[in-house]
PDB file of C-alpha atoms in Angstrom:
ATOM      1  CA  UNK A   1    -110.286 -76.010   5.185  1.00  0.00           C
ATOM      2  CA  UNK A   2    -107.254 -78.507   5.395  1.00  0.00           C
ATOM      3  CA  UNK A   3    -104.445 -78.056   5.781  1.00  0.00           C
ATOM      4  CA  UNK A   4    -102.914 -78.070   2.268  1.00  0.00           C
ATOM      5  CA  UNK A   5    -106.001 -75.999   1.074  1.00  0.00           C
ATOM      6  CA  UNK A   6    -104.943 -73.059   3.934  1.00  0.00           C
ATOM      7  CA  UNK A   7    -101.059 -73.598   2.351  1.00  0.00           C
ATOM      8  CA  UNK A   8    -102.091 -73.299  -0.983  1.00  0.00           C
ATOM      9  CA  UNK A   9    -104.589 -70.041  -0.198  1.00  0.00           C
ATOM     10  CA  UNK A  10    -101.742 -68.930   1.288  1.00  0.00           C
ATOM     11  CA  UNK A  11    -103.345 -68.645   5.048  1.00  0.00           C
ATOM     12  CA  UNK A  12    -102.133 -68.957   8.488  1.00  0.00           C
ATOM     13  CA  UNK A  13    -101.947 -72.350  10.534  1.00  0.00           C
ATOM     14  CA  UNK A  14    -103.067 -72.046  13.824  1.00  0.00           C
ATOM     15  CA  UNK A  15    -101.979 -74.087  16.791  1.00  0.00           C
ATOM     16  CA  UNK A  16    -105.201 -76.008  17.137  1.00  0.00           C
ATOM     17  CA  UNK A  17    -105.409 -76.682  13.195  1.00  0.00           C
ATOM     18  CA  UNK A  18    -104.755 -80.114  11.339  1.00  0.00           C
ATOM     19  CA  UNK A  19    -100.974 -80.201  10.453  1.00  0.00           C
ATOM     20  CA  UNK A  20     -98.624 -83.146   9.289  1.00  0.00           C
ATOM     21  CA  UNK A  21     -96.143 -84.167  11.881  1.00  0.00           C
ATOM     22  CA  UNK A  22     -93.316 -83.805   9.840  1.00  0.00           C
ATOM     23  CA  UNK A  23     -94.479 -79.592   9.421  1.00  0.00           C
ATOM     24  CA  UNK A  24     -94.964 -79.140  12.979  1.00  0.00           C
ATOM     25  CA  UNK A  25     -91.476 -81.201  13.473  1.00  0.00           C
ATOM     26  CA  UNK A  26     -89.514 -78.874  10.841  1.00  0.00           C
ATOM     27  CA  UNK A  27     -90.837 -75.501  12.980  1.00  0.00           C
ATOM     28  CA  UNK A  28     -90.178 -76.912  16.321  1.00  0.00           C
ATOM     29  CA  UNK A  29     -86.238 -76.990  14.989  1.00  0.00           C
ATOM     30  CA  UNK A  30     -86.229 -74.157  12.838  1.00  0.00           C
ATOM     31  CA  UNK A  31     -88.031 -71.891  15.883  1.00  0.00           C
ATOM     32  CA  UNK A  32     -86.035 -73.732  18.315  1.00  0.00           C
ATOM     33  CA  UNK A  33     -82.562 -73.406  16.764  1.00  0.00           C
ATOM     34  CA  UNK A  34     -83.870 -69.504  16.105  1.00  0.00           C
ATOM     35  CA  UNK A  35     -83.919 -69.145  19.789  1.00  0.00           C
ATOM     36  CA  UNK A  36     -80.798 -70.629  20.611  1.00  0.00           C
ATOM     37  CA  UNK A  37     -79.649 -67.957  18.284  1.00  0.00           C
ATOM     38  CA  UNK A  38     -80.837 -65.145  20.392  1.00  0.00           C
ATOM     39  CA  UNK A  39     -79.660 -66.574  23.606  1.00  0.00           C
ATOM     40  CA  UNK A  40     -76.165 -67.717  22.584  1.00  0.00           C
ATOM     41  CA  UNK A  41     -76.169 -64.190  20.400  1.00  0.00           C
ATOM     42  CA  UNK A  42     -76.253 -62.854  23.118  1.00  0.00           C
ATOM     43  CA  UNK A  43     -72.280 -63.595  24.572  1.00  0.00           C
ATOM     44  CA  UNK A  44     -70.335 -61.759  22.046  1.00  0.00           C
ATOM     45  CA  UNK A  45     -72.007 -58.676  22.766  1.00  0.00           C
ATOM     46  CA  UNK A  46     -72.268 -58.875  26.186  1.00  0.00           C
ATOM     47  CA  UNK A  47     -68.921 -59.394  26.325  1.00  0.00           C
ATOM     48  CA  UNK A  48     -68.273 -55.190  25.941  1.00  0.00           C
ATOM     49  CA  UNK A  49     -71.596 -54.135  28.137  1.00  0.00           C
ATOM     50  CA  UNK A  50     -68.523 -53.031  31.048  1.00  0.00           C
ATOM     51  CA  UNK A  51     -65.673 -51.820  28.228  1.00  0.00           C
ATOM     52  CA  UNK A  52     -68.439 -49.753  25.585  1.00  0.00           C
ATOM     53  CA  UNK A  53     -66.210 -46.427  25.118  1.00  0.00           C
ATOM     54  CA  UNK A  54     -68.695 -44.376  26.689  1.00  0.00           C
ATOM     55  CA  UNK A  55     -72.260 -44.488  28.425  1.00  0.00           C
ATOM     56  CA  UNK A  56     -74.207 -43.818  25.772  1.00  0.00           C
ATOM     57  CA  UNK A  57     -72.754 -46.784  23.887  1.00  0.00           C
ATOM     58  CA  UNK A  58     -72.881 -48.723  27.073  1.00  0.00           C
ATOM     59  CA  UNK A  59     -76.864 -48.060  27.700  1.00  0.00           C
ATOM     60  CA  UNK A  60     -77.484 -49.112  23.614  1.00  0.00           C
ATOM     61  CA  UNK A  61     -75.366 -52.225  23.943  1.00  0.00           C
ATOM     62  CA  UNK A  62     -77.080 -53.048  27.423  1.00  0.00           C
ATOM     63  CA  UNK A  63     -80.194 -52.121  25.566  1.00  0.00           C
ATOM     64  CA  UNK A  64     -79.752 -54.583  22.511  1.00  0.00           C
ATOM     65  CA  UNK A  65     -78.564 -57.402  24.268  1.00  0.00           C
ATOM     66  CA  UNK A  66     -81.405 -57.292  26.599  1.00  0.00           C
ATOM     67  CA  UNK A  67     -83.730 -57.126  23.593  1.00  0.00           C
ATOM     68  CA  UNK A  68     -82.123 -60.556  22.274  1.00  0.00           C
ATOM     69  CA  UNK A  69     -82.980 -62.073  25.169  1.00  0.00           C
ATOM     70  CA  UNK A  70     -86.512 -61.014  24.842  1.00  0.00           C
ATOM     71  CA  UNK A  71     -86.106 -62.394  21.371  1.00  0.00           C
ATOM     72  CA  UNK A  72     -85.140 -66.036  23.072  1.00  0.00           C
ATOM     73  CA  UNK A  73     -88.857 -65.997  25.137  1.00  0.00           C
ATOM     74  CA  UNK A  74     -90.817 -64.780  22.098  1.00  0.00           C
ATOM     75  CA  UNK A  75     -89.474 -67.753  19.809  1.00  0.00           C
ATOM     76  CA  UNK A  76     -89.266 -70.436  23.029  1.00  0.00           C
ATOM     77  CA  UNK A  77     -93.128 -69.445  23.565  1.00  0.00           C
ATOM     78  CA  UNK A  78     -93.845 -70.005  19.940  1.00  0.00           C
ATOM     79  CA  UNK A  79     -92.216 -73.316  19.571  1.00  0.00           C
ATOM     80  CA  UNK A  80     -94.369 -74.264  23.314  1.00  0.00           C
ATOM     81  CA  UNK A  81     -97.841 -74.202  20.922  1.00  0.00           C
ATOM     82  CA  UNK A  82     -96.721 -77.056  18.899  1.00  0.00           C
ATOM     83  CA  UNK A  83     -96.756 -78.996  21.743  1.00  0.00           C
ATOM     84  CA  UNK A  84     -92.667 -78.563  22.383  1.00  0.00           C
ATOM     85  CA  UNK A  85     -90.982 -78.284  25.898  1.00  0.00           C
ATOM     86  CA  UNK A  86     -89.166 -75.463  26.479  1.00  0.00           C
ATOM     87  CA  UNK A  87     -87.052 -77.561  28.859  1.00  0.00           C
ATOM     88  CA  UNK A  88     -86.515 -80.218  26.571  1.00  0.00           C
ATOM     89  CA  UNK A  89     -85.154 -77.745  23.720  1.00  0.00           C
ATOM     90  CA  UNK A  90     -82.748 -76.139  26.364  1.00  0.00           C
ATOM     91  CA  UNK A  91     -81.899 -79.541  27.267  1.00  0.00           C
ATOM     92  CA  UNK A  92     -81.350 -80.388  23.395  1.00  0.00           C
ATOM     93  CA  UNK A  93     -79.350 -77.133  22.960  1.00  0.00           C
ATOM     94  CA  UNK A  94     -77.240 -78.132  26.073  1.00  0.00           C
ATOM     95  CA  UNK A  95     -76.428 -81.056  24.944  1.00  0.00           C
ATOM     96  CA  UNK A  96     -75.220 -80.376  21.172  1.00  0.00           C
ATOM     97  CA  UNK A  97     -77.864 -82.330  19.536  1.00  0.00           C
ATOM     98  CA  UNK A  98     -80.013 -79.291  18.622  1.00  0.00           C
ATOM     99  CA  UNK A  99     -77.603 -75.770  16.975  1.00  0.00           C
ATOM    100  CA  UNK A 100     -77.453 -72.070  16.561  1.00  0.00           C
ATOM    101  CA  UNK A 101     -76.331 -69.948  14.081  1.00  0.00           C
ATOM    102  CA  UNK A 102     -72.549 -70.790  13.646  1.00  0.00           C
ATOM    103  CA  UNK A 103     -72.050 -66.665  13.331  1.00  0.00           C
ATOM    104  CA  UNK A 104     -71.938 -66.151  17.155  1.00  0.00           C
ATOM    105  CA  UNK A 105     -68.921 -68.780  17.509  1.00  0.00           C
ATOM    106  CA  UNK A 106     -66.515 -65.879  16.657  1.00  0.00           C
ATOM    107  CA  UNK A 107     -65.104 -63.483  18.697  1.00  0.00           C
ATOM    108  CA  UNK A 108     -65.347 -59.912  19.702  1.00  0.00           C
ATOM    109  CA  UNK A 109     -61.646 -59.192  19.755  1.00  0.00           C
ATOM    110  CA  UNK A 110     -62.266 -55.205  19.779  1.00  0.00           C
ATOM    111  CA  UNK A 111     -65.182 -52.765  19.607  1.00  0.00           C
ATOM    112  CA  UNK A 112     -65.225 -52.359  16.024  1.00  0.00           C
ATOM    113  CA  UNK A 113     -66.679 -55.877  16.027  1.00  0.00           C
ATOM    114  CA  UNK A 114     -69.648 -55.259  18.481  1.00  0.00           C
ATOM    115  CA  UNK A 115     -70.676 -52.445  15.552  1.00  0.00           C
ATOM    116  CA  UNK A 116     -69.562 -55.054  12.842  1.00  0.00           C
ATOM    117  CA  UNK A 117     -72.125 -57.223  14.346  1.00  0.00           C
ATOM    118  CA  UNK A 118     -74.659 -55.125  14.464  1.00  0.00           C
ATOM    119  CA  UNK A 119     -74.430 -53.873  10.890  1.00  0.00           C
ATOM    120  CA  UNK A 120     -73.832 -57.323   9.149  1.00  0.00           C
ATOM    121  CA  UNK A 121     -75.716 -59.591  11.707  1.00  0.00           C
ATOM    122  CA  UNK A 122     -78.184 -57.871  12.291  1.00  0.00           C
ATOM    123  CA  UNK A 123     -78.796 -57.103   8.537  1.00  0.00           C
ATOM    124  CA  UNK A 124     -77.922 -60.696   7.951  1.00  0.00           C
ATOM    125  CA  UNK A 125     -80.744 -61.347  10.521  1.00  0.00           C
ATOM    126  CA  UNK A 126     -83.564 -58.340   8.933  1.00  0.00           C
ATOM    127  CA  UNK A 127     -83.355 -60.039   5.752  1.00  0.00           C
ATOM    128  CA  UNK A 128     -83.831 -63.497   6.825  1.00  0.00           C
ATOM    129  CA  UNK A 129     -86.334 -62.585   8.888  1.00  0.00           C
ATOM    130  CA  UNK A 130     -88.978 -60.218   7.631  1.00  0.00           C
ATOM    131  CA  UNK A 131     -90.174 -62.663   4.991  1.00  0.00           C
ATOM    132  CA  UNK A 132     -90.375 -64.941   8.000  1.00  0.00           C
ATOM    133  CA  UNK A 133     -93.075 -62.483   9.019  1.00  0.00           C
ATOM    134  CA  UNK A 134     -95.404 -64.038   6.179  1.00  0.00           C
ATOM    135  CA  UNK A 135     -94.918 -67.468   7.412  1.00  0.00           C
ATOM    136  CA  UNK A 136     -97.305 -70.037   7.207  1.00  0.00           C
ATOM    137  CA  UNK A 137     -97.526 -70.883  10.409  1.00  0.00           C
ATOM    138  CA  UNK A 138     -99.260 -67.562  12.888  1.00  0.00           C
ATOM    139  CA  UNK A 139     -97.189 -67.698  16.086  1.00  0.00           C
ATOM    140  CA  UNK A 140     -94.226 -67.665  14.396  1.00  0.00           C
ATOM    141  CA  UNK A 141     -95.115 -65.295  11.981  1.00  0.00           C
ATOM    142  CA  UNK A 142     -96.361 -62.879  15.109  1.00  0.00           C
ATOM    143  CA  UNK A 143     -93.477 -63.377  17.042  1.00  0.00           C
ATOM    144  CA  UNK A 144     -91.135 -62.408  14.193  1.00  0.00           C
ATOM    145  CA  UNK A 145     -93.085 -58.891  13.095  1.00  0.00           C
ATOM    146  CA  UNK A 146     -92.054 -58.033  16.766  1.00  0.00           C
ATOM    147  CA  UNK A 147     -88.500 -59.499  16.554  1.00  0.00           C
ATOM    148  CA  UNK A 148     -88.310 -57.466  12.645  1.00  0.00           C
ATOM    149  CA  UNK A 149     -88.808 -54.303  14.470  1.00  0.00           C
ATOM    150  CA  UNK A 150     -86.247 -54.288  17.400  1.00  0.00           C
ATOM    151  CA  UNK A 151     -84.082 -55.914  14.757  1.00  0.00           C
ATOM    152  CA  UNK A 152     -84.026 -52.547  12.171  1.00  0.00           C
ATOM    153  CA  UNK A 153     -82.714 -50.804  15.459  1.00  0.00           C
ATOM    154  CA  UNK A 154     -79.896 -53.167  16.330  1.00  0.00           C
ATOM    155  CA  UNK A 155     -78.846 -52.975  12.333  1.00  0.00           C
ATOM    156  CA  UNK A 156     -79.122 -48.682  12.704  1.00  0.00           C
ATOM    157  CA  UNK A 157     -77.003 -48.858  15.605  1.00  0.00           C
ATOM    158  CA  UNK A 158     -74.407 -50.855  14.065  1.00  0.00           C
ATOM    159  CA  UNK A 159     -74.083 -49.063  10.675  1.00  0.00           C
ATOM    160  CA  UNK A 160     -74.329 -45.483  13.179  1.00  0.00           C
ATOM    161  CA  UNK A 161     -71.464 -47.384  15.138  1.00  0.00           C
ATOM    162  CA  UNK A 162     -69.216 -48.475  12.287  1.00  0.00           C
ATOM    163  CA  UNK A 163     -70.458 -44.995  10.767  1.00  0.00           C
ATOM    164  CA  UNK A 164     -68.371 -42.882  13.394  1.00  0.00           C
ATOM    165  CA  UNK A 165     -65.413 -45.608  13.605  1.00  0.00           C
ATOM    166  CA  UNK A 166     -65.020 -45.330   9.636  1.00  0.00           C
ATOM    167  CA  UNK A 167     -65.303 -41.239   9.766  1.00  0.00           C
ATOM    168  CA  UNK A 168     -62.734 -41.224  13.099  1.00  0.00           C
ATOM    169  CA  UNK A 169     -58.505 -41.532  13.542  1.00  0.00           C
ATOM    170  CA  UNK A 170     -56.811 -43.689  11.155  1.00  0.00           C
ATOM    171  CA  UNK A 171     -56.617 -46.168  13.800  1.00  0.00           C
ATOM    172  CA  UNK A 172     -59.794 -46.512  14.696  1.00  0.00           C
ATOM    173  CA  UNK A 173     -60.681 -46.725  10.672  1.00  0.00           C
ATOM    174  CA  UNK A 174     -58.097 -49.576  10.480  1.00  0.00           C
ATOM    175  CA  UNK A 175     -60.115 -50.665  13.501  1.00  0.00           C
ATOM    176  CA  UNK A 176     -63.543 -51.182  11.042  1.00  0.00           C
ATOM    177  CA  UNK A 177     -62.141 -52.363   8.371  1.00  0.00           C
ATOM    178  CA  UNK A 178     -60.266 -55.267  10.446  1.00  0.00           C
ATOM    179  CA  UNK A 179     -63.597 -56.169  12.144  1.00  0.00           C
ATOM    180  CA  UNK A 180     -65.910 -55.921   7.957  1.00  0.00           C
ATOM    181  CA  UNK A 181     -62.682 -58.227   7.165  1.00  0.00           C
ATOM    182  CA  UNK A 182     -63.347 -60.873  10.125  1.00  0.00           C
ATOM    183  CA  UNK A 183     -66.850 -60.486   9.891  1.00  0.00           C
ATOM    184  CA  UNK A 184     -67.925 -60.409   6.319  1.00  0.00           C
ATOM    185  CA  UNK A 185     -67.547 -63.916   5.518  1.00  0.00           C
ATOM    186  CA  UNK A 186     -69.366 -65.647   8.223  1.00  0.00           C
ATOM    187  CA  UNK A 187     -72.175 -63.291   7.811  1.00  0.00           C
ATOM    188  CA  UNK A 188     -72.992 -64.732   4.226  1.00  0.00           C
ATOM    189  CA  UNK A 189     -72.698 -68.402   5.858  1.00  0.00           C
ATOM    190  CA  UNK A 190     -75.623 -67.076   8.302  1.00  0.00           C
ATOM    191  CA  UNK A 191     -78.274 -68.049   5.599  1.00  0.00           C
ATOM    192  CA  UNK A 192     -76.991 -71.621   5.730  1.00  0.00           C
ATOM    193  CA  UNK A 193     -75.758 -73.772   2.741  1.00  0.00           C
ATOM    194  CA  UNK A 194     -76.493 -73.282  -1.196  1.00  0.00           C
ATOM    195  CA  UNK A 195     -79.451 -74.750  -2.569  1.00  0.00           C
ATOM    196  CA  UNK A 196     -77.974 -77.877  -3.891  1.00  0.00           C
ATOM    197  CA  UNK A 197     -76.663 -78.683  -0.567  1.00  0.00           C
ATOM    198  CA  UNK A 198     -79.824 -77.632   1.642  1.00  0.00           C
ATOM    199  CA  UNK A 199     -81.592 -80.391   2.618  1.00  0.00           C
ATOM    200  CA  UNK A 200     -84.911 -79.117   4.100  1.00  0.00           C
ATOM    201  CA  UNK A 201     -85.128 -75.610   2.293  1.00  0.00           C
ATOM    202  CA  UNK A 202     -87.461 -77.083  -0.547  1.00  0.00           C
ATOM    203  CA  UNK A 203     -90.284 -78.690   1.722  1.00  0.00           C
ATOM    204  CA  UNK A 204     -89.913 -75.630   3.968  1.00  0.00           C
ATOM    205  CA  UNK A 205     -90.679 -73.439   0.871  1.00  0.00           C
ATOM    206  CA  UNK A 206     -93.825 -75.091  -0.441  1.00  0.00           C
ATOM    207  CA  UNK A 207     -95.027 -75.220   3.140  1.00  0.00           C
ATOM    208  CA  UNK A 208     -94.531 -71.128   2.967  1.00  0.00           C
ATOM    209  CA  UNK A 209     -92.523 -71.550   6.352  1.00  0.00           C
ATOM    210  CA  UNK A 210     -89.640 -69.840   4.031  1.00  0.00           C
ATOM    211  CA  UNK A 211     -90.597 -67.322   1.359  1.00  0.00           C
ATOM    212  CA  UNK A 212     -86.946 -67.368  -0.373  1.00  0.00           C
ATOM    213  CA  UNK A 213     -83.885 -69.878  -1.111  1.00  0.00           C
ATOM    214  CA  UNK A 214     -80.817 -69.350   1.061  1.00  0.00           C
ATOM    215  CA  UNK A 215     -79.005 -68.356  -1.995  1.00  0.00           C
ATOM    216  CA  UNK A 216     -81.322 -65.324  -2.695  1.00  0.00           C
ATOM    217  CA  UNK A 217     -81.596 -64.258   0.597  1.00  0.00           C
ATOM    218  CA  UNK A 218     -77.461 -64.663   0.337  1.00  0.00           C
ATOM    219  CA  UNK A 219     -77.955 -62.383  -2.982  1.00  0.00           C
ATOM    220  CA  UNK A 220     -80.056 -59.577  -1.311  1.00  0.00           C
ATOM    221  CA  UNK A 221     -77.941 -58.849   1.827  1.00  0.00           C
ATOM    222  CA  UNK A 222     -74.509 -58.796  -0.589  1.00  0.00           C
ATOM    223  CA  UNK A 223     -76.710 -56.291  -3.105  1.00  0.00           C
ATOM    224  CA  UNK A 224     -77.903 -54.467  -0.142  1.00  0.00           C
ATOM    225  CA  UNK A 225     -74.392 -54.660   1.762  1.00  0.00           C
ATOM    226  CA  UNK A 226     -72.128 -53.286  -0.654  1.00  0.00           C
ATOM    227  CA  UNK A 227     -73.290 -50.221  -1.368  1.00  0.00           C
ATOM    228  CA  UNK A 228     -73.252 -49.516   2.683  1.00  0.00           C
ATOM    229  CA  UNK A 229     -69.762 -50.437   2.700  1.00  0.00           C
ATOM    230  CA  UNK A 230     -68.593 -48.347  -0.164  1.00  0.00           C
ATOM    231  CA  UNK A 231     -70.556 -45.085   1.465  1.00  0.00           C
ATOM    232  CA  UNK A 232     -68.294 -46.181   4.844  1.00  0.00           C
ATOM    233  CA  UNK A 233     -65.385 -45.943   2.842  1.00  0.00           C
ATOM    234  CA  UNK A 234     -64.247 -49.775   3.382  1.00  0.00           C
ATOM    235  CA  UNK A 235     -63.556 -52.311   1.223  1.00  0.00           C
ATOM    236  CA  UNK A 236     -65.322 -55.676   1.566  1.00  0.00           C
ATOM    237  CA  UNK A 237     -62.552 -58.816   1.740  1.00  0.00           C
ATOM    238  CA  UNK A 238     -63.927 -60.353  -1.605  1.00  0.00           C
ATOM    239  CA  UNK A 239     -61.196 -59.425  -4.639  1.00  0.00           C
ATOM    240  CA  UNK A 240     -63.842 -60.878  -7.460  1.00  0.00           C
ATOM    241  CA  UNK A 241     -66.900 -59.076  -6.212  1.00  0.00           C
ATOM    242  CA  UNK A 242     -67.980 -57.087  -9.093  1.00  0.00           C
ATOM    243  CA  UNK A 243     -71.229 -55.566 -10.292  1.00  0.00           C
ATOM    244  CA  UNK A 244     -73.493 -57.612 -13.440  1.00  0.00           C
ATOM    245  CA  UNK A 245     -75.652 -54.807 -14.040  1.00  0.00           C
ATOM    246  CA  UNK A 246     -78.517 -56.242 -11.722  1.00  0.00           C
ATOM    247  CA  UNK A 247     -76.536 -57.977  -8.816  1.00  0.00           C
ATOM    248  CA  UNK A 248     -73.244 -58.231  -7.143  1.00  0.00           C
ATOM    249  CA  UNK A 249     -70.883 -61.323  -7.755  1.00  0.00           C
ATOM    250  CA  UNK A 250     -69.491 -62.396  -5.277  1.00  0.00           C
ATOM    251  CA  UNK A 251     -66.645 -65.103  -4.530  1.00  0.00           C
ATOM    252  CA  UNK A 252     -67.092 -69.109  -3.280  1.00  0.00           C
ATOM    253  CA  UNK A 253     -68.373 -69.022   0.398  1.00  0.00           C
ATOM    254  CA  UNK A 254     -65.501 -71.555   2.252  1.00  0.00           C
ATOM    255  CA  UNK A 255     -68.006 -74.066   3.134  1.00  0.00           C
ATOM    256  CA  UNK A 256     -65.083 -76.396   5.109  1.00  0.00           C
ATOM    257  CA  UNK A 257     -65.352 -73.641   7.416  1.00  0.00           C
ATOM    258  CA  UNK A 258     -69.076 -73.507   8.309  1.00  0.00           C
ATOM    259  CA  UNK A 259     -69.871 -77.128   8.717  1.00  0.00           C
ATOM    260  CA  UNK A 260     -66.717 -77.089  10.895  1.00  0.00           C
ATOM    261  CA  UNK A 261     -68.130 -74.550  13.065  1.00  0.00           C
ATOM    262  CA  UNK A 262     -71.595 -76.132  12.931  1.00  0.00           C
ATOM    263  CA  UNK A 263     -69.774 -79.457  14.276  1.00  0.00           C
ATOM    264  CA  UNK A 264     -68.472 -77.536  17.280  1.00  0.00           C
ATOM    265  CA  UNK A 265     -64.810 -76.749  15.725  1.00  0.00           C
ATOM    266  CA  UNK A 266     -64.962 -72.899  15.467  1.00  0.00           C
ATOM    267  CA  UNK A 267     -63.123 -70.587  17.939  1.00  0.00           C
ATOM    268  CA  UNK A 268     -65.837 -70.107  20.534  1.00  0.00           C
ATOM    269  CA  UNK A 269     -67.480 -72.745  20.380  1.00  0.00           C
ATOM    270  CA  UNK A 270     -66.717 -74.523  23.588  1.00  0.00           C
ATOM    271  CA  UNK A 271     -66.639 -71.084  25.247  1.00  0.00           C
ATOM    272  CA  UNK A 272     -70.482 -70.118  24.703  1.00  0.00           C
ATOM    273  CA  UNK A 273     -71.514 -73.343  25.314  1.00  0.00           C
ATOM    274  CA  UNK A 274     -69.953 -73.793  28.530  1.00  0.00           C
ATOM    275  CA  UNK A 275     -71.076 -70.018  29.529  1.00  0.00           C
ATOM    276  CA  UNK A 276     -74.628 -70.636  28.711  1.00  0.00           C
ATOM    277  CA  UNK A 277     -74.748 -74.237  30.371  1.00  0.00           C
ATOM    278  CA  UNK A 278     -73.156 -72.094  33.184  1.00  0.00           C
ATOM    279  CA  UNK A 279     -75.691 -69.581  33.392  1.00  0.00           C
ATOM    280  CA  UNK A 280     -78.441 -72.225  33.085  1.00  0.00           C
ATOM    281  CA  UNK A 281     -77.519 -74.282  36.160  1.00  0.00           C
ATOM    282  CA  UNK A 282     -76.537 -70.967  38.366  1.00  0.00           C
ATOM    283  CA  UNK A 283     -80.410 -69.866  37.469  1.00  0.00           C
ATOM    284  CA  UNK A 284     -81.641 -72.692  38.668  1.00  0.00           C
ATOM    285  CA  UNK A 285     -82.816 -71.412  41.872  1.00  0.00           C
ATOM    286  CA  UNK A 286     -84.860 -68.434  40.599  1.00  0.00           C
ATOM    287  CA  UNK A 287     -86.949 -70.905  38.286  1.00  0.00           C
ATOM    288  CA  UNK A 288     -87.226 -73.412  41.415  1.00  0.00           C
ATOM    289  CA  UNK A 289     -88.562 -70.421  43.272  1.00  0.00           C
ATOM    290  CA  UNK A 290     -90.921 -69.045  40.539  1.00  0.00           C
ATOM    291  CA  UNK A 291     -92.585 -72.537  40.133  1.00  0.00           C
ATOM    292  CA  UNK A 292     -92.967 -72.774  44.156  1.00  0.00           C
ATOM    293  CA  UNK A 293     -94.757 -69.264  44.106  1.00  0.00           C
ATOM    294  CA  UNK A 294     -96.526 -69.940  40.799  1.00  0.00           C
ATOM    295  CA  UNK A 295     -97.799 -73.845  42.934  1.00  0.00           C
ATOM    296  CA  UNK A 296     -98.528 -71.626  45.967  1.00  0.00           C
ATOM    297  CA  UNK A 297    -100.641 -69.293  44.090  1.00  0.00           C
ATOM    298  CA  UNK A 298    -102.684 -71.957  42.604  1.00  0.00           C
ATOM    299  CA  UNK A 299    -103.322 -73.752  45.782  1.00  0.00           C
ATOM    300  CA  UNK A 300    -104.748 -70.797  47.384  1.00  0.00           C
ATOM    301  CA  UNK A 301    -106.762 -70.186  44.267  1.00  0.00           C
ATOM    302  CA  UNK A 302    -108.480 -73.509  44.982  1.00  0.00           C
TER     303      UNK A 302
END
């Protein structure tokens, strides 16, 4: 079969199969700027690993952010069988001409908004991301029913987190609804412009790389959201959100914001990038060393 005929039987491409160039370009940056995700997603978490209010929160924050990290290799491998270089796409992250999700250029100003995170991220993230599990193209597809599953976790913790916050001293209620109020806007600017203003959501559709529109992804985390919020006892910063009957309304998403932040203008911006270009060159000696052992191993294999 050919390629269209696999898209239109709704099958899997393999790495090996016939694709166009312009398919296997638009999954090298959706996968790759998916990664970057992880490993910049990373910093505003790991920012309370050493002030978590207690070890049990510490080893589930330690926990998570290692998992996003694992998250990072899983979609850096999967973007490597379409022929991409995983130094290259560091290199392109590194250098601002490939982006992340603008979410993680906020801060964590208090430990309401780790659990923030991980309820409206993370949630954010889960219903992005399990239709990404039907993808058209297998690696991916693979690498994200793995991702899905850690995911639900990282969302349970969060809601458990903001759960015990919202149910604790007045202050530390003020405390979650500060951190839904910070956090609840850039959340629904995680699933990337409207329709009209989307310019590779349509092609990405009818190859079956996306299942859904960024608007009804949008629609299903608000309808899915709200409810939470109300059983928390907080009250999401949106004064015309109301209830149609079938799905909540909610109000106009500031879009001067989120191309702001996408253009390197938000708060952190500067800050992750300079951590994780950081990190990168201080590492450089452990991947120097592996690639020495990995050389050494093969000469003495010939």
């Amino acid at each position: 079969m050919g390629f269209q005929e696999v898209i239109d039987a709704d099958g899997r491409i393999e790495p090996r199969d016939e694709m166009p160039e312009a398919y296997r370009k638009t999954l090298v940056r959706q996968i790759a700027q998916h990664a970057h995700s992880e490993i910049i997603g990373m910093q505003p978490e790991g920012n309370w690993i050493t002030r978590a209010p207690s070890l049990r929160r510490k080893v589930i924050l330690v926990a998570k952010v290692q998992d996003e990290a694992g998250h990072g290799l899983y979609l850096y491998s999967a973007a490597e069988t379409l022929g991409a270089s995983r130094h290259d796409l560091l290199d392109l992250l590194h250098t601002g001409r490939q982006k992340y999700s603008t979410i993680f250029n906020y801060p964590t100003t208090s430990w309401a908004d780790v659990a923030a995170i991980g309820w409206l991220v993370d949630g954010a993230a889960i219903v992005n991301q399990v239709p990404l599990t039907r993808c058209s193209y297998g690696p991916y597809a693979r690498a994200m029913t793995r991702v899905c599953k850690e995911e639900s976790f990282h969302q349970r913790q969060g809601f458990e987190a903001m759960t015990v916050l919202s149910r604790g001293t007045p202050a530390q209620r003020q405390m979650a609804q500060d951190a839904l109020d910070r956090w609840w806007w850039p959340a629904l600017m995680m699933f990337g412009p409207s329709d009209a203003e989307s310019p590779n959501s349509a092609q990405s559709m009818a190859w079956g790389i996306k299942r859904f529109s960024n608007d009804e992804l949008r629609q299903r985390f608000v309808d899915a959201t709200v409810p939470q919020a109300d059983y928390l006892g907080l009250t999401v910063p949106d004064p015309t959100l109301s209830w149609d009957g079938e799905h909540y309304r909610y109000g106009e998403i500031d879009w001067t914001e989120f191309f702001a932040v996408m253009k390197g203008d938000g708060p952190c911006n500067r800050q992750r990038m300079g951590f994780r270009v950081k990190a990168h060159e201080d590492g450089a000696w452990v991947r120097e060393a592996a690639e020495a052992y990995a050389a050494k191993q093969r000469a003495k294999a010939i």
